[in-house]
XYZ file of C-alpha atoms in Angstrom:
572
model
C 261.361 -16.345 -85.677
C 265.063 -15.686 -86.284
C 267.053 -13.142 -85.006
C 266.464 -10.708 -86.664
C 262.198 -10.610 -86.173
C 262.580 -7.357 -84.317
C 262.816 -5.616 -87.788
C 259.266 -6.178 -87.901
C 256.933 -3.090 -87.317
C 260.109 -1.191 -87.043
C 260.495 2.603 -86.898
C 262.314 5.075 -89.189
C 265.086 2.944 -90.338
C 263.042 -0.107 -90.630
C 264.853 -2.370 -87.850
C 263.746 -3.334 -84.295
C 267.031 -2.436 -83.119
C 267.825 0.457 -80.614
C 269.500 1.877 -82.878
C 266.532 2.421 -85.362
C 268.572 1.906 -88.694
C 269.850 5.516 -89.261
C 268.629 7.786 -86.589
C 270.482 6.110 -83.309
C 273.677 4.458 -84.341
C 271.896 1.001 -84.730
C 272.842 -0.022 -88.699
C 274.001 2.577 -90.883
C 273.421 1.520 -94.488
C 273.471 -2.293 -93.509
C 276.856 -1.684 -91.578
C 276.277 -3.606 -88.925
C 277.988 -6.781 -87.097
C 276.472 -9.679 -85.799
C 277.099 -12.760 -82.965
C 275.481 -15.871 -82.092
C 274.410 -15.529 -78.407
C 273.771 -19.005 -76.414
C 270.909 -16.962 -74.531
C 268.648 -16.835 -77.994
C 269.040 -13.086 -78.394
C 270.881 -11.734 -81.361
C 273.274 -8.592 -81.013
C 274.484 -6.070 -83.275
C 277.360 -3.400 -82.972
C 276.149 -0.048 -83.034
C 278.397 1.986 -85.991
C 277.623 5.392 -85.003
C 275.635 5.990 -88.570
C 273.770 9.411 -88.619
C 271.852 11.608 -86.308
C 272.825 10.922 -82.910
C 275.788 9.697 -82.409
C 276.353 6.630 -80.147
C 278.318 7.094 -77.247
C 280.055 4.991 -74.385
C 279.127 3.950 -70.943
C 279.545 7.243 -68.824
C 282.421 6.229 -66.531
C 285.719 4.447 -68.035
C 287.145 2.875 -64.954
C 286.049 0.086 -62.240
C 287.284 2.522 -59.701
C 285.330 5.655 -61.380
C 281.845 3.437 -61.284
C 282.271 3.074 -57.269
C 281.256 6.685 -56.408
C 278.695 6.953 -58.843
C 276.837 3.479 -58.357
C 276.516 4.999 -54.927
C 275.624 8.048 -56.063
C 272.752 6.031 -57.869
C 271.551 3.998 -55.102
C 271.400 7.180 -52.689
C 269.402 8.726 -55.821
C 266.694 5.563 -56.078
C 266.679 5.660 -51.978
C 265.252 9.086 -51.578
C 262.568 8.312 -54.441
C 261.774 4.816 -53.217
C 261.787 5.638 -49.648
C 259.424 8.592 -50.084
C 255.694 6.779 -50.392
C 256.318 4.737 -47.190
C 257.964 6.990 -44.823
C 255.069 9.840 -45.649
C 252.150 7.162 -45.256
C 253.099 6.558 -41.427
C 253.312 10.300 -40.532
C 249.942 11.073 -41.809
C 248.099 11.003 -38.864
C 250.195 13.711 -37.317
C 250.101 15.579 -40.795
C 246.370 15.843 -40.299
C 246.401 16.719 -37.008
C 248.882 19.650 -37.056
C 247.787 20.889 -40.541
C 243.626 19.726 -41.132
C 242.534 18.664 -44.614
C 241.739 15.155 -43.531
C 239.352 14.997 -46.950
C 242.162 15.646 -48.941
C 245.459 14.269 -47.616
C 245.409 11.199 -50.476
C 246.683 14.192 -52.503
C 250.056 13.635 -51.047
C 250.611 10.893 -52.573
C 248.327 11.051 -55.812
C 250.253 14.585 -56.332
C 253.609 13.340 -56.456
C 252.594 10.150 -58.359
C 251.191 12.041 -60.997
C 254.278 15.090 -60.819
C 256.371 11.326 -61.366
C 254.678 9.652 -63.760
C 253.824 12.521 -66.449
C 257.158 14.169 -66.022
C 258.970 10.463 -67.548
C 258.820 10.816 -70.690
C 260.075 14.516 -70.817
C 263.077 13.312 -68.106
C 264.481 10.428 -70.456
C 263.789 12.232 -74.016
C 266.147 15.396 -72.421
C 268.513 12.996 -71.071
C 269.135 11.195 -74.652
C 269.061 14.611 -76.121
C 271.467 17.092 -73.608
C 272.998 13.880 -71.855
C 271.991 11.844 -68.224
C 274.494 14.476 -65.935
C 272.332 17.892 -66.251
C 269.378 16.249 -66.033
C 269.923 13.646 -63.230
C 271.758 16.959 -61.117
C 268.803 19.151 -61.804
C 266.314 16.188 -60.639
C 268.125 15.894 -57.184
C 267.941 19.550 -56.742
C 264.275 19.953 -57.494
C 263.806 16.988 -55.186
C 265.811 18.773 -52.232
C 264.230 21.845 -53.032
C 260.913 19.868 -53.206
C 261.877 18.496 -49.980
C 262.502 21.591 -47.874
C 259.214 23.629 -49.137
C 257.138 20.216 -47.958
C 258.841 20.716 -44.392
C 257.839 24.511 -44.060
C 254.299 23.984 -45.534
C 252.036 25.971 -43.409
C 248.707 24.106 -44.243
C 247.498 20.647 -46.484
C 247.165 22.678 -49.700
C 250.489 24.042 -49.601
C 252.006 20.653 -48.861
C 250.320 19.188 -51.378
C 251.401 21.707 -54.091
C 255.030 21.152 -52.818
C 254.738 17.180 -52.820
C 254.220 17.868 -56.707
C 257.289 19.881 -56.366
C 259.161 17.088 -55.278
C 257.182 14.968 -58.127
C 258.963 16.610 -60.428
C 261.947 15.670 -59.149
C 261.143 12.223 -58.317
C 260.792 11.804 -61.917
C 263.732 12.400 -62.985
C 265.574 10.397 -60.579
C 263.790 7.189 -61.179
C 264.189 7.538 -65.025
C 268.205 9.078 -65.349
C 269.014 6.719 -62.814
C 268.413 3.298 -64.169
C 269.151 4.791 -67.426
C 272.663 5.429 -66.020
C 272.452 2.044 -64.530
C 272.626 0.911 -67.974
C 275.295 2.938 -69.509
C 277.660 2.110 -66.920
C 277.708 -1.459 -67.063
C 278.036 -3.476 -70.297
C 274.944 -5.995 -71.026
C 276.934 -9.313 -69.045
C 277.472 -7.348 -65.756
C 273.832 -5.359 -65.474
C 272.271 -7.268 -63.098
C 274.682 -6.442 -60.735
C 273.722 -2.594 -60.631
C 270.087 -3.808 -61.426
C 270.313 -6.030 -58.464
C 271.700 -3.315 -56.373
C 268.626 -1.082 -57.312
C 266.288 -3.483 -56.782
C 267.842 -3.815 -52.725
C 267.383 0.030 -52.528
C 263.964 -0.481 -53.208
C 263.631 -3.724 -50.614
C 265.333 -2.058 -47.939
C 263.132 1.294 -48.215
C 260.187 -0.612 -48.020
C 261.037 -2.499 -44.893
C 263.070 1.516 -43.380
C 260.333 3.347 -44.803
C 257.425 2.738 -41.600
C 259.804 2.259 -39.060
C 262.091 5.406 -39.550
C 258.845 7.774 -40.314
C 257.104 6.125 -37.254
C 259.856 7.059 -35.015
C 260.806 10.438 -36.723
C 256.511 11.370 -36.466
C 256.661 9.937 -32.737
C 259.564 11.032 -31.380
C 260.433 14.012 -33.021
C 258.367 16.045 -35.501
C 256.648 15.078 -39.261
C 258.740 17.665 -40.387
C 262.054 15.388 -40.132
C 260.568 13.344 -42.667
C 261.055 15.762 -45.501
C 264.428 17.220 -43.642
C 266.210 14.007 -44.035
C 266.297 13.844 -47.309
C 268.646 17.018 -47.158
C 271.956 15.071 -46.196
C 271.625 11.978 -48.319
C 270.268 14.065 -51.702
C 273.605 16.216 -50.595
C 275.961 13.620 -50.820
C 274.127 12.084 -53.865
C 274.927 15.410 -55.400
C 278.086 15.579 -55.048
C 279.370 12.310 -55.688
C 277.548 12.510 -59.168
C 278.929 16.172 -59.630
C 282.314 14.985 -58.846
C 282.743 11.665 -60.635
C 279.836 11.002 -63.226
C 282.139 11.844 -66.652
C 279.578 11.662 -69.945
C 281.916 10.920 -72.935
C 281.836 14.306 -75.364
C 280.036 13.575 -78.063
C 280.482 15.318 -81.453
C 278.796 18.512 -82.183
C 274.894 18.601 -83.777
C 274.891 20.538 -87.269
C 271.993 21.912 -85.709
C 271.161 22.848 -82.186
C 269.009 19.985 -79.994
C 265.123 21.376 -80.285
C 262.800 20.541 -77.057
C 259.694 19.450 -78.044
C 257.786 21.959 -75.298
C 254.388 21.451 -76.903
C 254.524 17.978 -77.083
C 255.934 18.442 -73.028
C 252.785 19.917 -72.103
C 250.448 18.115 -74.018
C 251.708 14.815 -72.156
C 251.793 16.427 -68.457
C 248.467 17.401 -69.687
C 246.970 14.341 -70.633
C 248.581 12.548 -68.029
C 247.461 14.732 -65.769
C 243.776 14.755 -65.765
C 243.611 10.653 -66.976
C 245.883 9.977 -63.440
C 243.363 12.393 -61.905
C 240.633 10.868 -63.260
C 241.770 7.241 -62.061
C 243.074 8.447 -58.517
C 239.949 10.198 -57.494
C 237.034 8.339 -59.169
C 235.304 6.069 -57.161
C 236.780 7.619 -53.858
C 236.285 11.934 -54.327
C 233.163 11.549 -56.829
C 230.984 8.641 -58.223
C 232.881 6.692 -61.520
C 229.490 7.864 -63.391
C 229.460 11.431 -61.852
C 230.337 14.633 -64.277
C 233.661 14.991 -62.752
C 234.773 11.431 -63.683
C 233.372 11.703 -67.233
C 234.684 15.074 -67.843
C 238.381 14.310 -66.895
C 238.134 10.856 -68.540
C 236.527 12.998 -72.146
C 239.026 15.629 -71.753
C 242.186 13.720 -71.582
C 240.831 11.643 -74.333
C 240.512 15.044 -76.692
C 244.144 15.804 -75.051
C 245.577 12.272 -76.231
C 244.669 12.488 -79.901
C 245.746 15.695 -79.967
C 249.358 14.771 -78.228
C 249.187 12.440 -81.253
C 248.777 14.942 -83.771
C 251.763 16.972 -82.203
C 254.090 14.268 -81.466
C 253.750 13.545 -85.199
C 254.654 16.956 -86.611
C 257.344 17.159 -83.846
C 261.206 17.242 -85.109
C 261.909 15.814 -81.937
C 259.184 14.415 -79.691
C 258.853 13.527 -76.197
C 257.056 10.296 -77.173
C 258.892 9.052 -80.293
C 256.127 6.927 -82.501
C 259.533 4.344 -82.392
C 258.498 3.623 -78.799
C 255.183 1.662 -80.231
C 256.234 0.721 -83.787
C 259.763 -1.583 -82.931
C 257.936 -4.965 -81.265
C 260.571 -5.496 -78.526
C 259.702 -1.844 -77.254
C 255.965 -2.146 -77.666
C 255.883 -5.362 -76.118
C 258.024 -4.613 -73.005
C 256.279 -1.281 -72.178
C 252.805 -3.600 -72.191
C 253.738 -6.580 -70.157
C 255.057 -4.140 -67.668
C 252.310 -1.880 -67.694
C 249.778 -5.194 -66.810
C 252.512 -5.861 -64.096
C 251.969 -2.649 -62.770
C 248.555 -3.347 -62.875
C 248.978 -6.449 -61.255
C 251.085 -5.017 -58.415
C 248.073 -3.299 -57.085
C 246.672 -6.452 -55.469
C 249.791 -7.223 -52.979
C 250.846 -3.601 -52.144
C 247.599 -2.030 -51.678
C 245.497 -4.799 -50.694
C 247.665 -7.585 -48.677
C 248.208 -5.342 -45.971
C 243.861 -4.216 -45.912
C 243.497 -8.595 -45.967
C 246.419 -8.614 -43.268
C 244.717 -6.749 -40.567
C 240.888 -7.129 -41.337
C 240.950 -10.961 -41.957
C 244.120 -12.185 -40.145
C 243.805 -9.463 -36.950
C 247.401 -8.717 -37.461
C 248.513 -5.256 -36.127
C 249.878 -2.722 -39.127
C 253.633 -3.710 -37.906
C 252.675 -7.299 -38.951
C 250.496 -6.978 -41.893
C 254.064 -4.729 -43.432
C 255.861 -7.521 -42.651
C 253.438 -10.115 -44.638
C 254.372 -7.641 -47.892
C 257.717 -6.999 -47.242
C 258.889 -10.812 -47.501
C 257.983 -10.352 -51.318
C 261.053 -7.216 -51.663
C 263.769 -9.797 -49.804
C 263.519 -12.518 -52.745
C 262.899 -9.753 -55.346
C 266.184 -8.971 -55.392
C 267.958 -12.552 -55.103
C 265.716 -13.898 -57.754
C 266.760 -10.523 -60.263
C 270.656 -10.691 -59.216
C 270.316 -14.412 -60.672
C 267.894 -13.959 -63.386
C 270.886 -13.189 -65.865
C 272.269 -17.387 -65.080
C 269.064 -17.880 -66.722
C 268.248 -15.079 -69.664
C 271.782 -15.973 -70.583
C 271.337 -19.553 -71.575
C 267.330 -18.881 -72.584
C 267.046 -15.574 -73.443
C 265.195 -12.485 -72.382
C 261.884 -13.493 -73.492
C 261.191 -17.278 -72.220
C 262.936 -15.887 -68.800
C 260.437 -13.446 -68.058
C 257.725 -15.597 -69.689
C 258.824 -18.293 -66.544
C 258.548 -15.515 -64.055
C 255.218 -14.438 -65.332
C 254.252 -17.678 -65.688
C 254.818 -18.448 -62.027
C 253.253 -15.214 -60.610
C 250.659 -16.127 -62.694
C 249.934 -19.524 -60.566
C 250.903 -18.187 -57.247
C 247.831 -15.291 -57.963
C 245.480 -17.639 -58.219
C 246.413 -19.849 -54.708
C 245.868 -16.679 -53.163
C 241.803 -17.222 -53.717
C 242.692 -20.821 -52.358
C 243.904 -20.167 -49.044
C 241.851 -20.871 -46.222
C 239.959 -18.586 -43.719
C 241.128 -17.347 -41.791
C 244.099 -18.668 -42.266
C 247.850 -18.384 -40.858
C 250.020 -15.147 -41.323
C 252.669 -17.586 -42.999
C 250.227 -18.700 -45.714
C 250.175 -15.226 -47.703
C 253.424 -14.874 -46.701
C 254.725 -17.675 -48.295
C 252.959 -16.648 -51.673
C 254.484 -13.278 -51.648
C 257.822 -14.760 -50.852
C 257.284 -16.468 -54.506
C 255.671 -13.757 -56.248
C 258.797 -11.779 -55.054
C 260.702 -14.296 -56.633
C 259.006 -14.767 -59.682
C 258.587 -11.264 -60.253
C 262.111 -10.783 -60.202
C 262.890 -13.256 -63.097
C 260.195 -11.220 -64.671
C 260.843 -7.277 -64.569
C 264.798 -7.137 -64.556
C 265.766 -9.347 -67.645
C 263.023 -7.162 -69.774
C 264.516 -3.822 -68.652
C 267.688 -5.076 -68.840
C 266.661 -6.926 -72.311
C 265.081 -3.363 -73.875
C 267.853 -0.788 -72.666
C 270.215 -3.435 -74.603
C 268.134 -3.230 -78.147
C 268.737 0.614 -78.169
C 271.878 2.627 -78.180
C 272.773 5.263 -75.835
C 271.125 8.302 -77.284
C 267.901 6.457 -77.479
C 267.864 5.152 -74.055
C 266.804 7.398 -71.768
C 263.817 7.570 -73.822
C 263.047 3.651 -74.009
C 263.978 3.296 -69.950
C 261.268 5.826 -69.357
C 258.392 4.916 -71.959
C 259.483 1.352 -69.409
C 258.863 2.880 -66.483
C 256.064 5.154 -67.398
C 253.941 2.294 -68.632
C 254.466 0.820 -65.160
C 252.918 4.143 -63.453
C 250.580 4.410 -65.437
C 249.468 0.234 -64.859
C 249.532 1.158 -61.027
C 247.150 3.888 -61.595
C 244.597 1.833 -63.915
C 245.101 -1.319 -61.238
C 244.248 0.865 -58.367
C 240.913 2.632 -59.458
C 240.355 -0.470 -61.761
C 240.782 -3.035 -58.610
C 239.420 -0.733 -55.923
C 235.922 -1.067 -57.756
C 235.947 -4.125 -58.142
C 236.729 -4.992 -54.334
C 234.171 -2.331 -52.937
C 231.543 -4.110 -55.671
C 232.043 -7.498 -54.203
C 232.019 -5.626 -50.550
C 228.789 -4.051 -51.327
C 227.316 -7.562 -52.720
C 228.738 -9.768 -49.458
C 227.032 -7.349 -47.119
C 223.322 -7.272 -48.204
C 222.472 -10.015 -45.754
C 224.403 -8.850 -43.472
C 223.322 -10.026 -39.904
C 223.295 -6.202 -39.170
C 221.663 -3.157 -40.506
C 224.201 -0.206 -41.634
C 227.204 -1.592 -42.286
C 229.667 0.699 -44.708
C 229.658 -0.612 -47.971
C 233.311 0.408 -48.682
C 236.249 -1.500 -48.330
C 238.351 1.358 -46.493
C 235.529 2.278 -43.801
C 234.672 -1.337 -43.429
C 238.524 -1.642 -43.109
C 238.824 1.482 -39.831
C 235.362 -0.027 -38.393
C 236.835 -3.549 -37.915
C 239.605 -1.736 -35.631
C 237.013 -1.709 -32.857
C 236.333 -4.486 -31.363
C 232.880 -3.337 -29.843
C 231.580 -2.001 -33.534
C 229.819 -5.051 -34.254
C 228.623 -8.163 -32.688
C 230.413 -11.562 -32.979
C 228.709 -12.728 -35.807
C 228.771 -9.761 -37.610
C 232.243 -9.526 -37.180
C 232.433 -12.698 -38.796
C 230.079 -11.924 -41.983
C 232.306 -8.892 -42.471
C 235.442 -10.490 -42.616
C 234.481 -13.254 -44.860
C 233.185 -10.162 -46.850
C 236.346 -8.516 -47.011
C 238.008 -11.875 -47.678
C 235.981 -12.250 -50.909
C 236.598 -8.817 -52.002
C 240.590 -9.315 -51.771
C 240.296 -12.718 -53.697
C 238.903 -11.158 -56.495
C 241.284 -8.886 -56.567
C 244.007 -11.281 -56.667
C 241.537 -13.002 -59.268
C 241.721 -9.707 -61.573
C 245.508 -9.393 -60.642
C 245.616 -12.883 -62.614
C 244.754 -11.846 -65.531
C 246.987 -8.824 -65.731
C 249.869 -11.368 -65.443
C 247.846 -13.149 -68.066
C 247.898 -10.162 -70.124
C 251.901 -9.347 -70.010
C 252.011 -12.888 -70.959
C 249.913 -12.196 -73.957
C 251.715 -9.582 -74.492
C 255.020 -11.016 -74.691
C 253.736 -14.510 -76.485
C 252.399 -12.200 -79.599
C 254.495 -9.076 -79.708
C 258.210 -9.646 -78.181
C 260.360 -11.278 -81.148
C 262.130 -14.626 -79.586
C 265.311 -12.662 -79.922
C 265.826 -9.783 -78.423
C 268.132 -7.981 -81.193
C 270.712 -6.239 -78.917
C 272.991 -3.343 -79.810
C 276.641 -3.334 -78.746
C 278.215 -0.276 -78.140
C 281.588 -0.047 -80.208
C 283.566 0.385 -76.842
C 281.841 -2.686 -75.672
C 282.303 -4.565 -78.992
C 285.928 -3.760 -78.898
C 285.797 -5.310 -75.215
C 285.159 -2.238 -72.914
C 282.901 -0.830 -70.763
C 284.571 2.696 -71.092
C 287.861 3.049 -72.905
C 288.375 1.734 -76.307
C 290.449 -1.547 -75.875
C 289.895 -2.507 -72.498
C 287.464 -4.813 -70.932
C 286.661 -3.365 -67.460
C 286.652 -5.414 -64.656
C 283.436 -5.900 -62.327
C 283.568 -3.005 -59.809
């Protein structure tokens, strides 16, 4: 394909390109300029055409992109840091508040508050700018934060974890999508990179600082300490995030409120429906077929109002312009894919290994230290090669390093898994950040906030699929191992096998033995299914994702700027 494939399926202007012809400053009337890039990836200048005007990176100076970057990474740290620092307190949750039946709902309640609330974050950020909508996201999540610490009982806490869902939302979305703004398309992995360490160092901080904080002082501190960093987040973006003015709408912005709730609808009960099947009701069972009918009814008729909409949450330019469609589906199967190491590597860990929890975190947290490196170097590579055949490597190699997992022996060393998430960290890396960093470049800035979250809501919504999809699967094999068990009454699912292996009188040597081999099998064939997710995104990018990316310049960045017209700005 040339350069110019992305035209292809495009939306209303009839061009791949962010800036979709004439509605988002991509080519007005064929005004558009062109240059030969050595990574395979054409680019364009935006003009500013009709409709929404492009605009400039937020901050014009080196020195004004210090405060905010940090600003950004304190942002990302209180979202990324939230899943793992809860997960350790829960015991004491339970214990000081009951509802041990329901207590999943702290975390399915704020993934779903995160994941449905996406696309409404990023289409309000490309329509009343990132500022109001990344401040109003902090607050929510503060606000969030200090309801969870006075909840009274498990239902209350749960209804304010969705509280802080919403504003979990928009911090992951605004956030990279200010990522990109700041930084012109040579210099993103640096903030990208930066991100990504956020996200690797909460991981590792997460358990040991909610540990301590659940041991030593009270659960409560958990939600408390987000106060002081979400503070200074706050005011560092308040102070020093400047979004260039942009010129006056003939006619005032519209927010597509039906089309809101029809989403966080939908969303809703399918993430519902996938969360608690399998685990609060049979897959089979009226509750999982009614949530799985009614969200169905409630997509087609999102459809039908995203269609009439003058300006949708879900623009149908998201799925008709192939670089778009194509990213948002090889991420989603990554998503799906991610399942198998973060949810089941630790279960493997501790049931087959014997390694204590401390341990079996540390087998999965070698994969976030070269996620990181291998991203802050993709762009040596995507820069000579292009977007595409970079991430098609890094998929490529998670791809193989899935299916050694199957090959490893039993029981094994802790440093054999670890070694393969060490590479799947790495090859992930080249994977995810030269796509993101490859899509936010084919759109211009007031159609960005929309493409970074359809991105990142694809991924959710991958998780979500993997988990329930995976979970089956891995209680099915379970259930098959332990038939001829040497024992009568074993548990046939993976999470009580899982607690009943944590005493060592529960069964006898050789049941012991059966068990874990059981639970061995189970985890292979998850890493087996988590295979063929990477296969998918591969599919996905082989068919759909033109070989050049067609990227949009900003006119400050074609005149040599990342800010002010005229002026390259130096790497802060």
């Amino acid at each position: 394909m040339s350069g110019t494939d992305g035209r292809s399926g495009a939306g209303s202007g009839g061009t791949d390109a962010g800036g979709s012809g004439r509605d988002g400053g991509g080519r007005d009337g064929g005004d558009s300029a062109r240059t030969a890039r050595g990574g395979g990836d054409s680019t364009r200048t935006a003009r500013g055409g009709g409709g929404a005007a492009a605009a400039p990176p937020a901050v014009t100076t080196p020195r004004g992109r210090r405060p905010v970057v940090a600003a950004l990474m304190l942002g990302m740290a209180l979202a990324a840091i939230d899943g793992t620092i809860v997960s350790t307190a829960v015991p004491q949750i339970v214990g000081d508040l009951g509802g041990l039946t329901v207590f999943s709902w702290l975390f399915s309640g704020y993934l779903l508050a995160v994941t449905v609330t996406l696309p409404l974050y990023g289409k309000l950020s490309d329509t009343f700018g990132r500022k109001p909508v990344l401040v109003a996201g902090i607050i929510l999540f503060l606000v969030g934060s200090v309801l969870c610490a006075a909840a009274w009982n498990m239902a209350a806490l749960i209804a304010f974890r969705i509280v802080q869902g919403l504003g979990g939302g928009a911090l992951q979305g605004t956030v990279q999508t200010i990522a990109a703004d700041l930084y012109p398309l040579k210099e993103r992995p640096r903030i990208q990179a930066k991100l990504s360490t956020v996200w690797a160092t909460s991981a590792v901080a997460g358990p040991v600082v909610g540990g301590l904080l659940a041991g030593y002082a009270d659960w409560r501190w958990i939600f408390l300490i987000n106060l002081p960093v979400g503070a200074v987040a706050l005011w560092l973006v308040v102070r020093h995030l400047h979004e260039p003015s942009r010129p006056r709408p003939a006619t005032r912005p519209r927010v597509d409120w039906a089309g809101a709730l029809a989403v966080f609808a939908t969303g809703s009960l399918l993430l519902t429906a996938l969360v608690q099947g399998g685990v609060a009701w049979p897959w089979l069972s009226a509750p999982s077929l009614g949530l799985l009918g009614t969200s169905a009814v409630l997509a087609a008729l999102t459809v039908v109002i995203e269609r009439r909409a003058a300006e949708p949450i879900i623009p149908g330019w998201v799925w008709r312009r192939r670089t778009i469609a194509s990213v948002n589906l090889a991420l989603g199967a990554m998503g799906l894919l991610m399942v198998a190491p973060t949810v089941f590597l630790p279960t493997y860990a501790q049931s087959v290994l014997g390694l204590g929890p401390i341990a079996a975190g540390f087998v999965l947290s070698v994969m976030t230290l070269s996620w990181p490196v291998s991203a802050a170097l993709s762009d040596r590579v995507y820069n000579r090669i292009g977007f595409r055949r970079t991430a098609m490597i890094g998929m490529s190699a998670a791809l193989l390093i899935l299916l050694a997992f199957p090959l490893l022996p039993y029981p094994g060393e802790p440093w054999h898994p670890a070694l393969l998430m060490l590479l799947l960290g790495a090859a992930l890396g080249l994977f995810q950040l030269p796509l993101i960093v490859g899509v936010q470049s084919t759109v211009g800035w007031a159609e960005r906030g929309t493409t970074t979250a359809s991105v990142l809501f694809c991924r959710q919504v991958g998780q979500s699929i993997g988990a329930a999809l995976f979970g089956a699967v891995a209680n099915g094999v379970l259930a098959a191992r332990l038939l001829d068990a040497p024992v009568d009454g074993l548990p046939g699912d993976l999470d009580a096998v899982t607690r009943a292996l944590e005493d060592p009188g529960a069964f006898s040597a050789a049941a012991t033995d059966h068990v874990r081999r059981a639970v061995d099998a189970a985890v292979d064939y998850v890493y087996i299914g988590a295979a063929g997710a990477a296969a998918l995104a591969l599919l996905a990018l082989i068919t759909l994702a033109p070989r050049r990316f067609p990227i949009i310049t900003e006119p400050t960045e074609a005149a040599g700027t990342a800010g002010a017209p005229g002026r390259q700005d130096a790497a802060s």
